[in-house]
XYZ file of C-alpha atoms in Angstrom:
647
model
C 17.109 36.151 -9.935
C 15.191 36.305 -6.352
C 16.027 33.704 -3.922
C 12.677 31.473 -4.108
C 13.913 31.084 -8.154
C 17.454 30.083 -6.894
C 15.806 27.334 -4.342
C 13.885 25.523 -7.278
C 16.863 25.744 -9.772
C 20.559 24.369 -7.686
C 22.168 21.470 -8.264
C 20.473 21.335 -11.772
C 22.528 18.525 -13.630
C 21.074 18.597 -17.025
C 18.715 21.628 -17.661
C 18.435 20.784 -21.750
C 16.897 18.165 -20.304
C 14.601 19.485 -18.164
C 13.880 22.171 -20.094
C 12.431 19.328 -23.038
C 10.879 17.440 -20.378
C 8.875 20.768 -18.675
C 7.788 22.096 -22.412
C 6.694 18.742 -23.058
C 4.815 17.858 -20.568
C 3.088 21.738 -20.259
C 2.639 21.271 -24.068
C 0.450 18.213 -23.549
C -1.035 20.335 -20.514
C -1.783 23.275 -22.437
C -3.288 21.151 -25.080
C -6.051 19.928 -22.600
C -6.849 23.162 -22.259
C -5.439 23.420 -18.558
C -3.695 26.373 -17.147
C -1.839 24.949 -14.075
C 0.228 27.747 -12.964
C 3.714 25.776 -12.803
C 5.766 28.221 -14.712
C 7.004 29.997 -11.623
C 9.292 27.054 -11.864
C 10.906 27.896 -14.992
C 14.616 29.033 -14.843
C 15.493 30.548 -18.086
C 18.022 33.728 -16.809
C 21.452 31.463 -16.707
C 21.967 32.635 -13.493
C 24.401 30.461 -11.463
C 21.997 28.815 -9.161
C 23.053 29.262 -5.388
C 25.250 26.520 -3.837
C 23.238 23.765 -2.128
C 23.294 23.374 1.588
C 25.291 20.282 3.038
C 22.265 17.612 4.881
C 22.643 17.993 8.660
C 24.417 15.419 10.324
C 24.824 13.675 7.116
C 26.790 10.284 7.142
C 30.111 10.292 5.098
C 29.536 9.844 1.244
C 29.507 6.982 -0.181
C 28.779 7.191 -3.943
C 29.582 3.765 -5.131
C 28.257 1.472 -2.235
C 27.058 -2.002 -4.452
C 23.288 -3.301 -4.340
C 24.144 -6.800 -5.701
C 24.958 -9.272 -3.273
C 27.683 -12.030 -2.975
C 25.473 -15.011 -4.011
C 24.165 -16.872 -0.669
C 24.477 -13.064 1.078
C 21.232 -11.727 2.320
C 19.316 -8.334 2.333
C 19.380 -6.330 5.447
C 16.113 -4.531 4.188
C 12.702 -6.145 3.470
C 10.043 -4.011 0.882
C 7.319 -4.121 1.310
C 5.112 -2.911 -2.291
C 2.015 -2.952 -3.520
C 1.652 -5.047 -7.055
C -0.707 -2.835 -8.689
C -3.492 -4.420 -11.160
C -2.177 -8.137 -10.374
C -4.303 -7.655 -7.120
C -1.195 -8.893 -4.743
C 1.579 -8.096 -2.339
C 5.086 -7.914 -3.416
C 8.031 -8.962 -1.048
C 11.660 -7.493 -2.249
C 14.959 -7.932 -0.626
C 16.887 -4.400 -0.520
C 19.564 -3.217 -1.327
C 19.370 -5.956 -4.459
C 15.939 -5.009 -5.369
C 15.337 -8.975 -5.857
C 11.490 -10.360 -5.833
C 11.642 -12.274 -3.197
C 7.515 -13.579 -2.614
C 4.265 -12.452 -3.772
C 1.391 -12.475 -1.283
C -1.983 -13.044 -3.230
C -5.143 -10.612 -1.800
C -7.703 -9.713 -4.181
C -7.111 -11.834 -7.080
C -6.891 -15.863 -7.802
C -3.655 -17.344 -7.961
C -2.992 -20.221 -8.858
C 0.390 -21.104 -7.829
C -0.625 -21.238 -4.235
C -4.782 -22.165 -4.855
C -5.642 -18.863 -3.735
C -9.317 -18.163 -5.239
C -9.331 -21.881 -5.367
C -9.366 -23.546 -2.328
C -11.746 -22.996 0.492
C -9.695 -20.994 2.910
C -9.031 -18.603 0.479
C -12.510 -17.739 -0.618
C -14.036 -17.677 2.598
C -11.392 -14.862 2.882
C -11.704 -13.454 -0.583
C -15.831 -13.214 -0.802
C -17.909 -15.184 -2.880
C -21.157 -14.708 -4.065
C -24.380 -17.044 -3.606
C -22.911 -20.221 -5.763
C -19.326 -20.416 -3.958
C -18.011 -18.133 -7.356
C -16.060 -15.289 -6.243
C -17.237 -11.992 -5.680
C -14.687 -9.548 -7.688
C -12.170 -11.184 -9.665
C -10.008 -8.023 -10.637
C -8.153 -5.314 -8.590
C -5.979 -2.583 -8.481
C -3.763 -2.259 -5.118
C -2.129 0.724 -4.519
C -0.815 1.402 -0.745
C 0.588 -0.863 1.941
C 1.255 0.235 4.774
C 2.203 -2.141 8.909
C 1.507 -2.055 12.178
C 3.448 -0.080 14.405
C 5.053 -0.059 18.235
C 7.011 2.584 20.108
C 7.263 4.395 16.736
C 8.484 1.502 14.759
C 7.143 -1.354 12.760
C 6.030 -4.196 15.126
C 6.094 -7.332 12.535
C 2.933 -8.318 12.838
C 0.923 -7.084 9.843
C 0.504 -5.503 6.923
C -2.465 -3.854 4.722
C -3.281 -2.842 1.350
C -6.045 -1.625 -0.348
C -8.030 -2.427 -4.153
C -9.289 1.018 -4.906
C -11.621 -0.974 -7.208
C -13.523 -2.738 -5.208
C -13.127 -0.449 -1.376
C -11.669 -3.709 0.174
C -8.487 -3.358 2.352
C -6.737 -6.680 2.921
C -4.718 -7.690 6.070
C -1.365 -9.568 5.306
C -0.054 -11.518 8.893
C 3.826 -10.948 8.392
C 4.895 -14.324 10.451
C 3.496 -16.273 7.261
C 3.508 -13.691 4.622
C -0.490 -14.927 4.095
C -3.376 -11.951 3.604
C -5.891 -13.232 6.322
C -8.816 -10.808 6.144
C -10.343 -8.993 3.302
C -12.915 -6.098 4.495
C -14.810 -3.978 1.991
C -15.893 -0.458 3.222
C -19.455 0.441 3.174
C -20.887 3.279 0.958
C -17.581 4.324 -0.667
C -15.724 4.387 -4.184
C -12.301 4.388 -4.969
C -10.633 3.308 -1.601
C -7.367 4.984 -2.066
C -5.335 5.956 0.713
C -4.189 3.461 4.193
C -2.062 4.120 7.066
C -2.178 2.337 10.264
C -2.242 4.573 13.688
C 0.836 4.271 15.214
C -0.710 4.333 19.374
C -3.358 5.314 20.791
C -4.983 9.113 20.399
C -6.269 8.616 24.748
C -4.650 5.940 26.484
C -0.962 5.964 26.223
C -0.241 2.661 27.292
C -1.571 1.528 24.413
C 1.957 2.225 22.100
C 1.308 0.237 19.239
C -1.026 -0.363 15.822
C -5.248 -0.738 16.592
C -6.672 0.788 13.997
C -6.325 1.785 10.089
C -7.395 5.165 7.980
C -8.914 4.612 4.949
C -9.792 7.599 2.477
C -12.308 7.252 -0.224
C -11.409 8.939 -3.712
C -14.858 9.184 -5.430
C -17.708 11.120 -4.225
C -20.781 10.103 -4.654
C -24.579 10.076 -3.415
C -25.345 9.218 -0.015
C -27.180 6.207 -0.128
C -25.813 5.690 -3.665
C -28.767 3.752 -4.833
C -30.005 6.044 -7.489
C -31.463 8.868 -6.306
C -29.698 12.430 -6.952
C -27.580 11.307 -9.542
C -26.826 14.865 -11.017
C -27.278 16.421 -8.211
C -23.529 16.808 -7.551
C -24.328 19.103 -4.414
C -25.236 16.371 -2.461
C -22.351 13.887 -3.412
C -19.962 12.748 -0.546
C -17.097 10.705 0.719
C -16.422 9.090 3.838
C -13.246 8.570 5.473
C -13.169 5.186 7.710
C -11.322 3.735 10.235
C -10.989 0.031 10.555
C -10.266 -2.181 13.613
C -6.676 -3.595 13.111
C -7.600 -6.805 15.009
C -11.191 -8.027 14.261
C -10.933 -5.729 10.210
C -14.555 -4.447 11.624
C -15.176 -1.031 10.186
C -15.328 0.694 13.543
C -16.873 4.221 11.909
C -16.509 6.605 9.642
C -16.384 10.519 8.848
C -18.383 12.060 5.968
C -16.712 14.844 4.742
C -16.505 17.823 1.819
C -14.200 17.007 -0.902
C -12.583 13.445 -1.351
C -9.641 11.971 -0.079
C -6.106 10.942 -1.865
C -3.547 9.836 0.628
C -3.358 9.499 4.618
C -1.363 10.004 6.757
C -1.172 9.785 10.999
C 0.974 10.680 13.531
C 3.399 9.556 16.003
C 1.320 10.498 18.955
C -1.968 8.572 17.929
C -3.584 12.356 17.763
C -4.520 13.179 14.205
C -5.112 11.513 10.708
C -4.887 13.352 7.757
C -5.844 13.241 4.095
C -4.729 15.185 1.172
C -7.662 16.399 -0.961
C -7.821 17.503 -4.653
C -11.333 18.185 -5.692
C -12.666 20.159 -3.430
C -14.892 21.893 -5.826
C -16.597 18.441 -5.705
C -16.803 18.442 -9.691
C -17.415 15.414 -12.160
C -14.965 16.130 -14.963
C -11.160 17.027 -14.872
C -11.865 20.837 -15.665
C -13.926 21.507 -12.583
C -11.903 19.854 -10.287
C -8.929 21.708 -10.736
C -10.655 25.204 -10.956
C -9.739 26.233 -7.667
C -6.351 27.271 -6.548
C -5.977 26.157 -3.262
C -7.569 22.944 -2.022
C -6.735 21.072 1.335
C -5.216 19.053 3.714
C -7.860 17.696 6.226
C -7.688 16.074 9.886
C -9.224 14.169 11.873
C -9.280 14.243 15.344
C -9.628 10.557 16.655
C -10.570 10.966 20.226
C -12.811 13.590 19.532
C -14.614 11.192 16.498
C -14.858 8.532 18.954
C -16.376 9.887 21.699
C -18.855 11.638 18.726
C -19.570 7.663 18.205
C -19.611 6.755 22.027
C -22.271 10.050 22.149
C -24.657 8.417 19.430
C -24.086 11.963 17.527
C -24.066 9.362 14.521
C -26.334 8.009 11.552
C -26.154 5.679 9.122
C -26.742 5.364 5.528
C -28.127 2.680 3.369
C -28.034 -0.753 4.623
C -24.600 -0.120 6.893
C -24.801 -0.529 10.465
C -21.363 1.434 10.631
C -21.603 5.149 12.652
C -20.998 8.302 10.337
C -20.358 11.443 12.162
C -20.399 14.653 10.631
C -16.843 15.841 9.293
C -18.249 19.077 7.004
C -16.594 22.115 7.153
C -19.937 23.838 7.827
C -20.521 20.901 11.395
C -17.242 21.748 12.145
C -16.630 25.869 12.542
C -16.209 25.864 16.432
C -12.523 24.699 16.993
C -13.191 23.360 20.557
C -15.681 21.401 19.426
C -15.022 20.213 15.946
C -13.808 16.919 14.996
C -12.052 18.092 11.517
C -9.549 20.857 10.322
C -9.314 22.290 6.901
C -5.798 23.348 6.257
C -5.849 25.094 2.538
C -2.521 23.796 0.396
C -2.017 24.293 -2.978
C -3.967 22.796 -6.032
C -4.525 19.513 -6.225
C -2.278 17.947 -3.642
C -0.604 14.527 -4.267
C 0.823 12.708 -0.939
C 0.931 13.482 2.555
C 3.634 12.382 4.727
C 4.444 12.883 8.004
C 7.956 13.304 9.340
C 10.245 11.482 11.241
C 10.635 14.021 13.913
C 7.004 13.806 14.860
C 6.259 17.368 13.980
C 5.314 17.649 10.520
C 3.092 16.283 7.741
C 4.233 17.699 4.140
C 1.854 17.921 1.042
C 3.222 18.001 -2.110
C 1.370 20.333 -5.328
C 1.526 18.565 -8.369
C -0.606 21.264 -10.041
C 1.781 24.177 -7.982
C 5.240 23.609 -7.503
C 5.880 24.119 -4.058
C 5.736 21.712 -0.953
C 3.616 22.588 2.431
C 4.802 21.893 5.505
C 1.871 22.241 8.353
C 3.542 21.578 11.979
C 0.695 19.014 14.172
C 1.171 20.961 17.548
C -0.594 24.084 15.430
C -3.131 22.115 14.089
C -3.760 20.868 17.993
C -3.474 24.484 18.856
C -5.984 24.979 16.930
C -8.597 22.051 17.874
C -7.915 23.943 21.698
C -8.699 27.036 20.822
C -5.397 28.645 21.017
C -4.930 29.309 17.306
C -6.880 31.916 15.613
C -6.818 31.062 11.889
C -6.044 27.424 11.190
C -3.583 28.350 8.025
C -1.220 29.345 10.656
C -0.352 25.739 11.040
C 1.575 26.555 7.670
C 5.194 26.635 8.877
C 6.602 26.865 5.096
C 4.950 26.427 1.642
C 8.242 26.636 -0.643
C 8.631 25.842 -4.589
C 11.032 22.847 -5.083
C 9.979 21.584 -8.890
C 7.346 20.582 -11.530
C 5.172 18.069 -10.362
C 5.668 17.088 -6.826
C 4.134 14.258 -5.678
C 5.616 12.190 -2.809
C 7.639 12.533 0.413
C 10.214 10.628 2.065
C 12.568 11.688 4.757
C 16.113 10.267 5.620
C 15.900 11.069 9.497
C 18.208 13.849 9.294
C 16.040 16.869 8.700
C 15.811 16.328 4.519
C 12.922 14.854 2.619
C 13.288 13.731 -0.728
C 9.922 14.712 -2.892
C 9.409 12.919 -6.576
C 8.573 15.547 -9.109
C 6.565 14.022 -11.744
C 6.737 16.511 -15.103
C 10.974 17.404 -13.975
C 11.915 13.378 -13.855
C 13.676 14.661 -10.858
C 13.834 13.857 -7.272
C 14.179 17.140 -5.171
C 16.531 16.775 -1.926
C 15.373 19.418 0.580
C 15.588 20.702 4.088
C 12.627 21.432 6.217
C 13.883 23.446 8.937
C 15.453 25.532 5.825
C 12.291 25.894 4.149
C 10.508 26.929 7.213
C 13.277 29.872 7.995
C 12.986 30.926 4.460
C 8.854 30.879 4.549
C 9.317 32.867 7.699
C 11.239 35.172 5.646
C 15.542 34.187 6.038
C 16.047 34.696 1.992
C 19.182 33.716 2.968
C 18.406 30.172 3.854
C 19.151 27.625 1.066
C 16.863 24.770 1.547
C 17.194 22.843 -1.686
C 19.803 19.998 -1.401
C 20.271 18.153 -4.360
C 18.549 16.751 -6.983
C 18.711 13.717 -9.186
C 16.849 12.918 -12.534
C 15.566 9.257 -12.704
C 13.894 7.597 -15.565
C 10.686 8.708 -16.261
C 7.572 10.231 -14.523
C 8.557 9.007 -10.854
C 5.771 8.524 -8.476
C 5.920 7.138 -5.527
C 9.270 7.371 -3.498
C 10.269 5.910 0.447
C 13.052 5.422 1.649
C 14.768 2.739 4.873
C 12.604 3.326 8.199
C 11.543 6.600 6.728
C 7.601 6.184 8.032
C 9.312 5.606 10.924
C 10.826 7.227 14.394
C 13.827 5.337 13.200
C 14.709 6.647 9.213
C 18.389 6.064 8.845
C 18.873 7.750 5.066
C 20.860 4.625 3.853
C 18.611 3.546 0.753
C 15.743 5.109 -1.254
C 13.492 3.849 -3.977
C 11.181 5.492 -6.445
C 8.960 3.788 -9.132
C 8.333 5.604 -12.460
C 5.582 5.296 -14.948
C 7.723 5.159 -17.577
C 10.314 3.244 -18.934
C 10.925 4.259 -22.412
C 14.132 3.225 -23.467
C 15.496 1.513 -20.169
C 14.852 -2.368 -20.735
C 14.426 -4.269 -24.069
C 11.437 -3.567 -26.017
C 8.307 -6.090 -25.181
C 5.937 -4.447 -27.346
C 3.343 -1.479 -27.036
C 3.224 -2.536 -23.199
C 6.572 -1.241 -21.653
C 7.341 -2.414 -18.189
C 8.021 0.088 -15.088
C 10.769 1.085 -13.145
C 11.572 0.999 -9.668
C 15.200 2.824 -9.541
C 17.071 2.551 -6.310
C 18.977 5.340 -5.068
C 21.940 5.629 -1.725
C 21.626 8.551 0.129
C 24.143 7.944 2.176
C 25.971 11.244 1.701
C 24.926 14.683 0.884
C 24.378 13.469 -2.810
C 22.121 11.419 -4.121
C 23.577 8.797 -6.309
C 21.431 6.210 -8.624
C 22.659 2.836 -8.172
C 20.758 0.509 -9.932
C 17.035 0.228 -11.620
C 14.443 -2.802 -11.970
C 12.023 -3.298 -14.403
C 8.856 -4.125 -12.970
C 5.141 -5.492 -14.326
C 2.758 -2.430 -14.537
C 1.588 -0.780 -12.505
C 3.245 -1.403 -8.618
C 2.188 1.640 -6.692
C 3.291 2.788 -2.956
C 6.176 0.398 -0.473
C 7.811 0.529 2.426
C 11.466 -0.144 3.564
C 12.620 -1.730 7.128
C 15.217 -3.848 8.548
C 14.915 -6.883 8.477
C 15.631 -7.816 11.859
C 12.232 -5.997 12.983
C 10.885 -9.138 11.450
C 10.939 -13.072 12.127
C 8.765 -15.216 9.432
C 8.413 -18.205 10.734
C 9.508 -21.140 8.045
C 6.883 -23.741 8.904
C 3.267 -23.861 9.737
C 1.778 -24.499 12.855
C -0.256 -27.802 12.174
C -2.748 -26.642 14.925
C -3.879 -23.676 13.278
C -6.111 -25.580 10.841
C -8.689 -26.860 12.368
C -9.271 -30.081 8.996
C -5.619 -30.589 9.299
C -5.347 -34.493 8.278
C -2.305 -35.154 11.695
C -1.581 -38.708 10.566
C -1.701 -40.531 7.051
C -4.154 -43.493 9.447
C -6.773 -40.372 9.415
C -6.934 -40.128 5.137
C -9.116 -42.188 2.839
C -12.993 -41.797 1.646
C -15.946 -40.855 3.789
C -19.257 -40.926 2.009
C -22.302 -39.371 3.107
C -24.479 -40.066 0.193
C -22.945 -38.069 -2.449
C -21.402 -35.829 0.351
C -18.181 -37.095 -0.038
C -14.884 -36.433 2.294
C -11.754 -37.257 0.936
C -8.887 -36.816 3.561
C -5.249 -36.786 2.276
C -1.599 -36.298 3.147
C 1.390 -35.647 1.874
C 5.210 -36.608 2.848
C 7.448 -37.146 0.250
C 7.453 -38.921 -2.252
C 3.795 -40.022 -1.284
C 0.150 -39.361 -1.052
C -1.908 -41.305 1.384
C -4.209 -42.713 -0.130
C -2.231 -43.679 -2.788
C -5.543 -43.765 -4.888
C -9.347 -43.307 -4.317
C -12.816 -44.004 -5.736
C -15.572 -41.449 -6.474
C -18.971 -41.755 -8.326
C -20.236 -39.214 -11.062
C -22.388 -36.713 -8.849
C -20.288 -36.772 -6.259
C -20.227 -33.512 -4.075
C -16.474 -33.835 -2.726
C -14.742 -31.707 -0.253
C -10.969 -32.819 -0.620
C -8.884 -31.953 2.357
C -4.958 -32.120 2.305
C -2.609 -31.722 4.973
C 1.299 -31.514 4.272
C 2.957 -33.460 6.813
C 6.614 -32.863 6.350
C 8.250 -30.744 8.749
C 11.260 -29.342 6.941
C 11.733 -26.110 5.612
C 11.183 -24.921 2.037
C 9.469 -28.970 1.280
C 6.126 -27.842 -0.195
C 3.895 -29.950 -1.857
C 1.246 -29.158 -4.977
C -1.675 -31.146 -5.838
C -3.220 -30.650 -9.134
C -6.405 -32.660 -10.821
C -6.358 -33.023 -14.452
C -9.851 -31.473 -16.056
C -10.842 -30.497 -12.761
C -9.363 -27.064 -12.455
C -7.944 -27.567 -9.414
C -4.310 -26.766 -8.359
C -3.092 -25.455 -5.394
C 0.032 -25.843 -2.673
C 0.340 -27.071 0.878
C 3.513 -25.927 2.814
C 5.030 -27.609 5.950
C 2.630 -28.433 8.089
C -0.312 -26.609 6.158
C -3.630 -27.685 5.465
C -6.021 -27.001 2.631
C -9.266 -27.926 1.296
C -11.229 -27.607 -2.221
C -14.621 -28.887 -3.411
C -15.755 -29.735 -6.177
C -18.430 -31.664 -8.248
C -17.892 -35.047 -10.018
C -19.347 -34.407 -13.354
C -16.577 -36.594 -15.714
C -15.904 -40.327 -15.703
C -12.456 -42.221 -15.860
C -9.127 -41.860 -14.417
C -7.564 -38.784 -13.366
C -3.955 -38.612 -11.727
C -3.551 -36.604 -8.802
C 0.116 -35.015 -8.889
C 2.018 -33.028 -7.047
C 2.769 -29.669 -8.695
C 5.893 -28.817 -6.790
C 9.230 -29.882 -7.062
C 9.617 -31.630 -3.595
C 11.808 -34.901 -3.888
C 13.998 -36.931 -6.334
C 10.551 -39.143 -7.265
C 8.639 -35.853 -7.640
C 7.329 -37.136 -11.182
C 6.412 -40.341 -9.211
C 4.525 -38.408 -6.474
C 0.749 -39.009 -7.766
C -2.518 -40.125 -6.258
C -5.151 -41.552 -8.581
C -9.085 -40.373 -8.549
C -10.779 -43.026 -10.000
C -14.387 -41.904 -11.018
C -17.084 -44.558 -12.054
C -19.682 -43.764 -14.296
């Protein structure tokens, strides 16, 4: 058995089970007519795999730390994850995996009003007649903002592959403020934030955010070479942190999956599967090596700055010129082609700074391409830009996702093994470079079923500290109690604390949660009341409330302290155009207020010191009673306002 064959097969725990899983899932692949070249993976010789090499540096085991808390004890981790075809933005407490908040983006909610009220359309979209433009999504990545290598507190994003928007969630409120959608692409997948500034180093924190588009298409797509595949494209933006302005973007060969950036502000990066630019599965899997492609940011921008730009359709945003065939001088070219096996999944980019690692999923090896080569290589000083390769090493079937635990392993999901591989870089390099010798598989864990994505605490950071990792898997199967044809997900949490992995606990979840991230929770400090002069209607005494009338314009100004509304009731007219504003003026933590009208469809919250408005037409006579819709005060059931509406 040759040494690559003993990397991929240590530290196997169950290999009947692997064995079912693998001929399974090739089965179904060989069924589809696909030949994806994963059997170099297979170990059928009953060799005794090598012994795995102990994690550098790794912290003393401990294989039965507890997840559940003492009740009344908190988290020291917030996640951060992405909540999938409900359109929102999950909050977790880890190590207890507990739901703690979910942040509405892209679709209505109505516990809080969101896709009701005004504030939350104008942030939403909405067509001509004050409906809402989209009213489905599918989020898949979040991603915050960064300083000095770390995560700052001050925002998150996520994106609706649907629709190309990318929302902005401010983390002091846990509230999404701005919702952009890109120009000219489909199937906004990937996000990351930069992490400082690719000139001007005093600028060590979060302005801008990669986005890569999926789906290629025509450029404009407005019906003209629709089978002309030749001349489809994708574009690759970057958006302005602060204003959510798409600032420019890159057109490019292929389509993007994932992004990535680094730690010095220099390079972006995007995983691509597809290359071939094909329509159907077949073609784009045909070829065996596809790509990892960056960007180089100051070079795009001063492209921009240059006017070496157009524009396409009826976008005013700048598109440079990202082709392979613009881009063949090195000192002057704004994008790199590294090759990487077929169809990548995931890029991630170490803790260390120095490398970004793809992952196969059709091969069964990881890439590891080192970001001072691939700078080498924008200077001039490297001849062929595949040199950047620093290892390219089989770990499983499947690989999809990276995460690192700050002490030199990463931990990559592999999707057809059920497995989690534990592996060594700096190993894998010295056996790419040709040390047989050097053992660079770890450890690795099965988990239950298909896992995707996988992060672990402060690992997209300077600052991983290989305490706690998660993983999500697409299948369930027989982990939870049956619901029907429509099993929930799991999100499995795993301490990697010591040199082994150990699973400690899993979560069923609502399908179908994508990407998350993991920090400590001291890196951020909500605050637990509203600033009353953030809102410009904000209602800052109950003498303010009551009825204005402008013809059938009608103002209708209330407040709420419990166990009251102000005004206690309030007289409308069929044909009434009413804009209702409410301000919530208790001051003490966790006393929200609801206000709900019956036949109206309206229902929405106001927190301490929040403000929000609806409107609404008067088409339906009588009495309706306003109540509130939150539990808030002992004469909560007493808490009502009433609209009385004459004929």
């Amino acid at each position: 058995m040759d040494e690559a064959k003993m990397n991929t097969a240590e530290a196997m725990p169950d290999p009947s089970r692997r064995k079912f899983l693998n001929t399974a899932a090739l089965a179904g692949l060989a069924g589809a007519g696909l030949s994806v070249g994963l059997s170099a993976c297979n170990n059928e010789s009953g060799s005794k795999p090598a012994a795995p090499a102990a994690a550098p540096a790794a912290a003393p085991a401990a294989a039965h730390r507890e997840p559940h808390l003492k009740p009344g004890e908190l988290d020291t981790y917030y996640g951060l994850w992405s909540g999938g075809h409900t359109g929102d933005f999950r909050v977790l407490g880890l190590p207890s995996g507990r739901e703690l908040h979910r942040v509405p983006c892209f679709n209505a909610d109505p516990l809080i009003g969101w896709g009701i009220t005004n504030e939350s359309k104008a942030v939403m979209g909405t067509k001509a007649d004050g409906s809402l433009k989209y009213t489905v999504a599918d989020t898949h990545h979040t991603h915050a903002s960064y300083k000095d290598g770390n995560y700052d507190g001050r925002y998150a994003w996520i994106n609706d592959k649907i629709n190309s928007r990318i929302a902005r969630i401010r983390l002091d409120y846990f509230i999404c403020d701005k919702i952009t959608e890109l120009p000219n692409v489909q199937g906004f997948h990937g996000i990351f934030p930069d992490k400082r500034d690719p000139v001007d180093p005093a600028i060590n924190y979060t302005t801008r955010v990669f986005c890569g588009a999926e789906f290629h298409t025509p450029l404009p797509n407005d019906g003209r070479d629709l089978d002309s595949l030749d001349k489809y494209r994708t574009l690759f933006s970057c958006v302005d942190a602060e204003s959510m302005e798409v600032r420019w973007q890159v057109l490019i060969d292929g389509n993007c999956d994932l992004v990535a950036t680094s730690f010095d502000g220099k390079l972006a990066a995007t995983n691509q599967y597809n290359t071939e630019g094909g329509a159907r599965y077949e073609d784009m899997m045909s070829a065996e090596r596809d790509a990892c492609l960056f960007f180089n940011i100051a070079r795009i921008e001063q492209a921009v700055k240059d006017g070496k730009f157009k524009t396409y359709g009826s976008s005013k945003v700048p598109v440079v010129d990202g082709t392979k065939a613009a881009n063949a001088d090195p000192k002057t070219a704004l994008t790199a082609y590294v090759t990487v096996p077929k169809n990548p999944h995931g890029v991630n980019a170490s803790p260390d700074g120095k490398y970004f690692i793809c992952a196969g999923k059709l091969s069964p090896t990881g890439t590891v391409i080192e970001l001072a080569k691939v700078l080498d290589w924008f200077d001039g000083k490297l001849d062929e830009l595949d040199k950047a390769i620093v290892a390219e090493v089989e770990i499983g079937l499947g690989p999809l996702h990276t995460a690192f635990d700050g002490r030199g392993n990463a931990y990559t999901t592999l999707f057809l093994d059920s497995q989690i591989v534990k592996w060594n870089v700096e190993a894998a390099i010295k056996f790419h470079a040709g040390d047989k010798n050097a053992q660079y598989v770890v450890d690795r864990l099965d988990v239950h079923y298909q896992p995707g994505h996988i992060n672990a605490s402060q690992s997209e950071t300077m600052f991983a500290d290989g305490q706690w990792l998660a993983v999500g898997c697409k299948f369930s199967k027989d982990r939870f109690l049956p619901v029907g044809p429509l099993h929930a997900e799991t999100e499995q949490l795993v301490d990697i604390s010591g040199e082994k992995m150990v699973l400690v606990a899993d979560h069923p979840v609502r399908p179908e949660p994508h990407d998350f991230i993991i920090f400590k929770r001291e890196l951020l400090q909500p605050k637990q009341v509203y600033d009353l002069n953030e809102f410009p209607l904000a209602v800052k005494d109950p003498k303010e409330a009551g009825v204005f009338r402008d013809g059938n314009k009608v103002t209708v100004k209330i407040t709420s302290m419990a166990p009251a509304f102000e005004p206690r009731e309030f007289r409308l007219k069929v044909g009434d155009e009413v804009t209702l504003i409410m301000t919530n003026l208790d001051k003490i933590e966790d006393l929200t207020h609801g206000f709900a009208i019956p036949k109206y469809n309206i229902n929405f919250i106001c927190n301490p010191q929040e403000t929000k408005s609806v409107t609404f037409k008067v088409d339906k006579p009588g009495i309706f009673w306003c109540y509130c819709t939150h539990f808030c005060h002992a004469l909560h059931l007493e808490m009502r306002s009433r609209m009385i509406v004459e004929a």
